[in-house]
mmCIF file of C-alpha atoms and ligand atoms in Angstrom:
data_model
loop_
_atom_site.group_PDB
_atom_site.id
_atom_site.type_symbol
_atom_site.label_atom_id
_atom_site.label_comp_id
_atom_site.label_asym_id
_atom_site.label_seq_id
_atom_site.Cartn_x
_atom_site.Cartn_y
_atom_site.Cartn_z
ATOM 1 C CA UNK A 1 173.321 263.928 74.360
ATOM 2 C CA UNK A 2 175.537 261.762 76.494
ATOM 3 C CA UNK A 3 178.735 263.144 77.916
ATOM 4 C CA UNK A 4 181.716 260.982 77.125
ATOM 5 C CA UNK A 5 183.982 260.168 80.039
ATOM 6 C CA UNK A 6 187.522 261.316 79.302
ATOM 7 C CA UNK A 7 189.212 258.184 80.690
ATOM 8 C CA UNK A 8 187.478 254.798 80.705
ATOM 9 C CA UNK A 9 189.090 251.670 82.161
ATOM 10 C CA UNK A 10 187.924 248.125 81.506
ATOM 11 C CA UNK A 11 188.679 244.986 83.519
ATOM 12 C CA UNK A 12 188.134 242.500 80.715
ATOM 13 C CA UNK A 13 187.071 239.504 82.761
ATOM 14 C CA UNK A 14 185.260 236.232 82.073
ATOM 15 C CA UNK A 15 187.104 234.808 79.056
ATOM 16 C CA UNK A 16 187.763 231.491 80.774
ATOM 17 C CA UNK A 17 184.184 231.014 81.960
ATOM 18 C CA UNK A 18 182.868 231.971 78.535
ATOM 19 C CA UNK A 19 184.890 229.145 76.970
ATOM 20 C CA UNK A 20 184.226 226.561 79.692
ATOM 21 C CA UNK A 21 180.481 227.171 79.377
ATOM 22 C CA UNK A 22 180.743 226.201 75.733
ATOM 23 C CA UNK A 23 182.880 223.129 76.364
ATOM 24 C CA UNK A 24 185.899 224.895 74.865
ATOM 25 C CA UNK A 25 189.420 225.381 76.195
ATOM 26 C CA UNK A 26 190.029 228.587 78.176
ATOM 27 C CA UNK A 27 192.356 229.737 75.399
ATOM 28 C CA UNK A 28 189.395 229.994 73.021
ATOM 29 C CA UNK A 29 187.887 232.536 75.376
ATOM 30 C CA UNK A 30 191.068 234.600 75.334
ATOM 31 C CA UNK A 31 191.138 234.501 71.532
ATOM 32 C CA UNK A 32 187.583 235.808 71.421
ATOM 33 C CA UNK A 33 188.331 238.425 74.072
ATOM 34 C CA UNK A 34 191.123 239.929 71.992
ATOM 35 C CA UNK A 35 188.748 240.442 69.071
ATOM 36 C CA UNK A 36 186.332 242.263 71.350
ATOM 37 C CA UNK A 37 189.129 244.444 72.698
ATOM 38 C CA UNK A 38 189.995 245.668 69.207
ATOM 39 C CA UNK A 39 186.337 246.361 68.398
ATOM 40 C CA UNK A 40 185.598 248.187 71.652
ATOM 41 C CA UNK A 41 188.770 250.263 71.541
ATOM 42 C CA UNK A 42 187.934 251.577 68.083
ATOM 43 C CA UNK A 43 184.298 252.160 69.024
ATOM 44 C CA UNK A 44 185.017 253.943 72.304
ATOM 45 C CA UNK A 45 187.702 256.213 70.914
ATOM 46 C CA UNK A 46 185.610 257.108 67.869
ATOM 47 C CA UNK A 47 182.806 258.035 70.252
ATOM 48 C CA UNK A 48 185.038 260.542 71.977
ATOM 49 C CA UNK A 49 186.733 258.659 74.818
ATOM 50 C CA UNK A 50 190.234 260.134 74.926
ATOM 51 C CA UNK A 51 191.897 257.489 77.085
ATOM 52 C CA UNK A 52 190.946 253.839 77.260
ATOM 53 C CA UNK A 53 192.820 251.632 79.714
ATOM 54 C CA UNK A 54 192.377 247.880 79.481
ATOM 55 C CA UNK A 55 193.520 245.177 81.884
ATOM 56 C CA UNK A 56 195.044 242.519 79.658
ATOM 57 C CA UNK A 57 197.252 240.606 82.115
ATOM 58 C CA UNK A 58 197.921 241.195 85.793
ATOM 59 C CA UNK A 59 201.176 240.522 87.633
ATOM 60 C CA UNK A 60 199.199 237.873 89.537
ATOM 61 C CA UNK A 61 198.080 236.177 86.316
ATOM 62 C CA UNK A 62 201.587 234.658 86.173
ATOM 63 C CA UNK A 63 200.273 232.294 88.851
ATOM 64 C CA UNK A 64 198.190 230.505 86.195
ATOM 65 C CA UNK A 65 199.348 227.355 84.404
ATOM 66 C CA UNK A 66 202.372 227.708 82.128
ATOM 67 C CA UNK A 67 200.171 226.578 79.262
ATOM 68 C CA UNK A 68 197.693 229.425 79.763
ATOM 69 C CA UNK A 69 200.416 232.030 80.310
ATOM 70 C CA UNK A 70 202.269 230.890 77.169
ATOM 71 C CA UNK A 71 199.086 230.958 75.147
ATOM 72 C CA UNK A 72 198.303 234.501 76.260
ATOM 73 C CA UNK A 73 201.822 235.715 75.478
ATOM 74 C CA UNK A 74 201.649 234.258 71.955
ATOM 75 C CA UNK A 75 198.242 235.855 71.535
ATOM 76 C CA UNK A 76 199.587 239.266 72.549
ATOM 77 C CA UNK A 77 202.428 238.980 70.042
ATOM 78 C CA UNK A 78 200.063 238.041 67.223
ATOM 79 C CA UNK A 79 197.668 240.776 68.194
ATOM 80 C CA UNK A 80 200.303 243.509 68.206
ATOM 81 C CA UNK A 81 201.731 242.310 64.902
ATOM 82 C CA UNK A 82 198.516 241.919 62.934
ATOM 83 C CA UNK A 83 195.294 243.089 64.526
ATOM 84 C CA UNK A 84 196.755 246.347 65.635
ATOM 85 C CA UNK A 85 197.252 247.570 62.068
ATOM 86 C CA UNK A 86 193.621 248.571 62.225
ATOM 87 C CA UNK A 87 194.131 250.406 65.507
ATOM 88 C CA UNK A 88 197.017 252.260 63.871
ATOM 89 C CA UNK A 89 194.925 253.167 60.823
ATOM 90 C CA UNK A 90 192.297 254.509 63.198
ATOM 91 C CA UNK A 91 194.902 257.014 64.440
ATOM 92 C CA UNK A 92 194.948 255.516 67.966
ATOM 93 C CA UNK A 93 198.110 255.738 70.032
ATOM 94 C CA UNK A 94 199.015 252.576 71.952
ATOM 95 C CA UNK A 95 200.920 252.724 75.231
ATOM 96 C CA UNK A 96 201.644 250.051 77.846
ATOM 97 C CA UNK A 97 201.539 250.002 81.613
ATOM 98 C CA UNK A 98 203.210 247.356 83.712
ATOM 99 C CA UNK A 99 206.509 245.824 84.716
ATOM 100 C CA UNK A 100 208.899 244.527 82.089
ATOM 101 C CA UNK A 101 210.177 241.650 84.209
ATOM 102 C CA UNK A 102 209.460 238.726 83.765
ATOM 103 C CA UNK A 103 207.928 239.324 80.319
ATOM 104 C CA UNK A 104 209.577 237.429 77.468
ATOM 105 C CA UNK A 105 211.895 239.261 75.078
ATOM 106 C CA UNK A 106 209.644 238.558 72.072
ATOM 107 C CA UNK A 107 206.622 240.001 73.884
ATOM 108 C CA UNK A 108 208.573 243.134 74.870
ATOM 109 C CA UNK A 109 209.717 243.526 71.280
ATOM 110 C CA UNK A 110 206.184 243.292 69.924
ATOM 111 C CA UNK A 111 205.053 245.852 72.521
ATOM 112 C CA UNK A 112 207.878 248.166 71.551
ATOM 113 C CA UNK A 113 207.048 247.895 67.847
ATOM 114 C CA UNK A 114 203.422 248.860 68.270
ATOM 115 C CA UNK A 115 204.346 251.697 70.634
ATOM 116 C CA UNK A 116 206.758 253.125 68.061
ATOM 117 C CA UNK A 117 204.390 252.606 65.152
ATOM 118 C CA UNK A 118 201.526 254.471 66.804
ATOM 119 C CA UNK A 119 203.410 257.111 68.775
ATOM 120 C CA UNK A 120 202.323 260.065 66.619
ATOM 121 C CA UNK A 121 198.650 259.057 66.482
ATOM 122 C CA UNK A 122 196.283 261.650 67.877
ATOM 123 C CA UNK A 123 192.660 260.443 68.073
ATOM 124 C CA UNK A 124 192.948 258.792 71.466
ATOM 125 C CA UNK A 125 195.172 256.667 73.668
ATOM 126 C CA UNK A 126 194.779 252.957 74.266
ATOM 127 C CA UNK A 127 196.661 252.048 77.434
ATOM 128 C CA UNK A 128 197.210 248.294 77.576
ATOM 129 C CA UNK A 129 197.982 247.060 81.076
ATOM 130 C CA UNK A 130 200.139 243.981 80.651
ATOM 131 C CA UNK A 131 201.984 242.452 83.576
ATOM 132 C CA UNK A 132 200.297 245.214 85.508
ATOM 133 C CA UNK A 133 199.546 245.601 89.221
ATOM 134 C CA UNK A 134 198.149 248.714 90.880
ATOM 135 C CA UNK A 135 200.127 248.353 94.094
ATOM 136 C CA UNK A 136 203.228 247.489 92.070
ATOM 137 C CA UNK A 137 202.739 250.714 90.100
ATOM 138 C CA UNK A 138 202.698 252.772 93.302
ATOM 139 C CA UNK A 139 205.772 250.951 94.652
ATOM 140 C CA UNK A 140 207.621 251.522 91.365
ATOM 141 C CA UNK A 141 206.637 255.199 91.428
ATOM 142 C CA UNK A 142 208.059 255.550 94.966
ATOM 143 C CA UNK A 143 211.349 254.007 93.857
ATOM 144 C CA UNK A 144 211.591 256.345 90.872
ATOM 145 C CA UNK A 145 210.857 259.393 93.018
ATOM 146 C CA UNK A 146 213.596 258.418 95.481
ATOM 147 C CA UNK A 147 216.082 257.985 92.631
ATOM 148 C CA UNK A 148 215.110 261.348 91.142
ATOM 149 C CA UNK A 149 215.386 262.975 94.525
ATOM 150 C CA UNK A 150 218.928 261.631 94.888
ATOM 151 C CA UNK A 151 219.776 262.940 91.413
ATOM 152 C CA UNK A 152 218.364 266.346 92.294
ATOM 153 C CA UNK A 153 215.562 266.054 89.731
ATOM 154 C CA UNK A 154 212.818 266.447 92.320
ATOM 155 C CA UNK A 155 212.519 268.000 95.781
ATOM 156 C CA UNK A 156 210.497 266.488 98.576
ATOM 157 C CA UNK A 157 208.447 269.720 98.814
ATOM 158 C CA UNK A 158 207.365 269.287 95.196
ATOM 159 C CA UNK A 159 205.838 265.854 95.755
ATOM 160 C CA UNK A 160 202.073 266.088 95.631
ATOM 161 C CA UNK A 161 199.078 264.236 94.200
ATOM 162 C CA UNK A 162 199.509 265.805 90.768
ATOM 163 C CA UNK A 163 203.181 264.913 90.551
ATOM 164 C CA UNK A 164 202.424 261.310 91.521
ATOM 165 C CA UNK A 165 200.391 260.945 88.301
ATOM 166 C CA UNK A 166 203.534 261.748 86.351
ATOM 167 C CA UNK A 167 205.344 258.926 88.135
ATOM 168 C CA UNK A 168 202.802 256.286 87.174
ATOM 169 C CA UNK A 169 203.772 253.993 84.273
ATOM 170 C CA UNK A 170 202.010 256.379 81.886
ATOM 171 C CA UNK A 171 201.043 259.989 82.451
ATOM 172 C CA UNK A 172 197.271 259.516 82.266
ATOM 173 C CA UNK A 173 194.398 261.511 83.732
ATOM 174 C CA UNK A 174 192.190 260.117 86.525
ATOM 175 C CA UNK A 175 189.757 257.371 85.537
ATOM 176 C CA UNK A 176 186.179 258.619 85.160
ATOM 177 C CA UNK A 177 184.492 255.288 84.533
ATOM 178 C CA UNK A 178 185.597 251.770 85.398
ATOM 179 C CA UNK A 179 183.798 248.876 83.732
ATOM 180 C CA UNK A 180 184.193 245.284 84.931
ATOM 181 C CA UNK A 181 182.579 242.407 83.089
ATOM 182 C CA UNK A 182 181.710 238.894 84.306
ATOM 183 C CA UNK A 183 179.777 239.748 87.483
ATOM 184 C CA UNK A 184 182.751 240.137 89.824
ATOM 185 C CA UNK A 185 182.556 243.128 92.147
ATOM 186 C CA UNK A 186 186.207 243.830 92.842
ATOM 187 C CA UNK A 187 189.087 245.797 91.373
ATOM 188 C CA UNK A 188 191.723 243.020 91.459
ATOM 189 C CA UNK A 189 194.685 245.373 91.918
ATOM 190 C CA UNK A 190 193.769 247.561 88.951
ATOM 191 C CA UNK A 191 194.683 251.240 88.635
ATOM 192 C CA UNK A 192 194.353 252.084 92.324
ATOM 193 C CA UNK A 193 195.890 255.534 92.212
ATOM 194 C CA UNK A 194 193.898 256.702 89.196
ATOM 195 C CA UNK A 195 190.595 255.327 90.498
ATOM 196 C CA UNK A 196 190.099 257.613 93.481
ATOM 197 C CA UNK A 197 186.844 259.150 92.172
ATOM 198 C CA UNK A 198 185.922 256.708 89.379
ATOM 199 C CA UNK A 199 182.352 255.664 88.837
ATOM 200 C CA UNK A 200 182.073 251.860 88.817
ATOM 201 C CA UNK A 201 179.940 249.903 86.375
ATOM 202 C CA UNK A 202 179.617 246.153 86.845
ATOM 203 C CA UNK A 203 177.924 243.869 84.358
ATOM 204 C CA UNK A 204 177.316 240.114 84.354
ATOM 205 C CA UNK A 205 178.182 239.938 80.644
ATOM 206 C CA UNK A 206 181.344 237.884 80.068
ATOM 207 C CA UNK A 207 183.986 239.817 78.160
ATOM 208 C CA UNK A 208 183.736 237.782 74.913
ATOM 209 C CA UNK A 209 180.018 238.709 74.842
ATOM 210 C CA UNK A 210 180.696 242.385 75.491
ATOM 211 C CA UNK A 211 179.850 244.662 72.572
ATOM 212 C CA UNK A 212 179.087 248.225 71.502
ATOM 213 C CA UNK A 213 175.577 248.075 72.970
ATOM 214 C CA UNK A 214 176.907 246.975 76.354
ATOM 215 C CA UNK A 215 179.499 249.734 76.222
ATOM 216 C CA UNK A 216 176.743 252.279 75.536
ATOM 217 C CA UNK A 217 174.818 250.973 78.556
ATOM 218 C CA UNK A 218 177.833 251.698 80.742
ATOM 219 C CA UNK A 219 178.057 255.216 79.293
ATOM 220 C CA UNK A 220 174.331 255.778 79.935
ATOM 221 C CA UNK A 221 174.780 254.649 83.507
ATOM 222 C CA UNK A 222 177.770 256.985 83.892
ATOM 223 C CA UNK A 223 175.667 259.871 82.653
ATOM 224 C CA UNK A 224 173.098 259.247 85.375
ATOM 225 C CA UNK A 225 175.632 259.469 88.179
ATOM 226 C CA UNK A 226 175.966 262.460 90.412
ATOM 227 C CA UNK A 227 179.693 263.046 90.805
ATOM 228 C CA UNK A 228 180.363 265.209 93.812
ATOM 229 C CA UNK A 229 184.091 264.858 94.524
ATOM 230 C CA UNK A 230 183.432 265.458 98.188
ATOM 231 C CA UNK A 231 181.433 268.644 97.727
ATOM 232 C CA UNK A 232 177.843 269.346 98.655
ATOM 233 C CA UNK A 233 175.818 270.195 95.571
HETATM 234 C C1 LIG B 301 190.230 237.642 81.818
HETATM 235 O O1 LIG B 301 189.523 236.453 81.783
HETATM 236 C C2 LIG B 301 191.520 237.574 81.039
HETATM 237 C C3 LIG B 301 192.727 237.457 81.865
HETATM 238 C C4 LIG B 301 192.771 237.514 83.154
HETATM 239 C C5 LIG B 301 193.976 237.259 81.154
HETATM 240 P P1 LIG B 301 189.828 235.263 82.788
HETATM 241 O O2 LIG B 301 190.864 234.393 82.176
HETATM 242 O O3 LIG B 301 190.121 235.776 84.130
HETATM 243 O O4 LIG B 301 188.428 234.509 82.776
HETATM 244 P P2 LIG B 301 187.674 233.883 84.021
HETATM 245 O O5 LIG B 301 187.549 234.968 85.043
HETATM 246 O O6 LIG B 301 188.514 232.745 84.481
HETATM 247 O O7 LIG B 301 186.362 233.476 83.464
HETATM 248 C C1 LIG B 302 191.809 240.657 86.530
HETATM 249 O O1 LIG B 302 191.080 239.499 86.358
HETATM 250 C C2 LIG B 302 192.917 240.703 85.519
HETATM 251 C C3 LIG B 302 192.530 240.857 84.123
HETATM 252 C C4 LIG B 302 191.306 241.004 83.667
HETATM 253 C C5 LIG B 302 193.621 240.854 83.192
HETATM 254 P P1 LIG B 302 191.366 238.173 87.220
HETATM 255 O O2 LIG B 302 190.430 237.152 86.688
HETATM 256 O O3 LIG B 302 192.799 237.860 87.186
HETATM 257 O O4 LIG B 302 190.969 238.640 88.698
HETATM 258 P P2 LIG B 302 190.473 237.801 89.932
HETATM 259 O O5 LIG B 302 191.470 236.701 90.143
HETATM 260 O O6 LIG B 302 189.124 237.270 89.592
HETATM 261 O O7 LIG B 302 190.398 238.782 91.072
HETATM 262 MG MG1 LIG B 303 188.981 236.255 85.735
#
């Protein structure tokens, strides 16, 4: 029997290349990617993953063309309004990580709606990283700690690794397994703080071609790792 990692993170990469390869517009790849996200989230959480973090849009993705950014924002709104009914029925709680600025008001509203709708769900947590940057998260945590220190809510002596987790955008456990699709071997400013002892799994599969079988392969690989956390076994 395979052990299920408690927290899995996915860098959902390769949508654009998937579309270009087929002579389609990059947006078609994003549309396909969203469908896969819904499928994989339900599959992973039903298999026992408690936390699933997905990289949907990085702070640096705002450097893309306005057309692509606008398309993605519309896609997120549609997804949270319609597709996520299924996620809600599956008893999955949705939370978001990332900066609010410069997200559009309508996107923020759609995010807020789905957060509220699913807040009492208990099967697992889907953490959607939207307008997210790992270094930005650490910077924002520092700012919050300084404010709380000024307000007397925290003392410098109390600041430690465990407390830092509580100052991240969401209070999530460390990442056990990180999956990146599309054959890129980098973390692209993903959850840097939470990744300190993650196992990495890279696959050449482009995200729109990712499926349950590919997810299982990553879990199998995870189960063959020897996690030592610095100790000698
Ligand atoms: C990932 O796919 C989705 C986002 C970054 C929003 P890409 O759009 O990065 O696809 P490639 O890497 O260009 O193929
Ligand atoms: C990382 O992918 C961001 C998301 C998957 C949302 P990118 O495609 O933006 O990363 P780079 O540019 O290849 O490093
Ligand atoms: Mg990419």
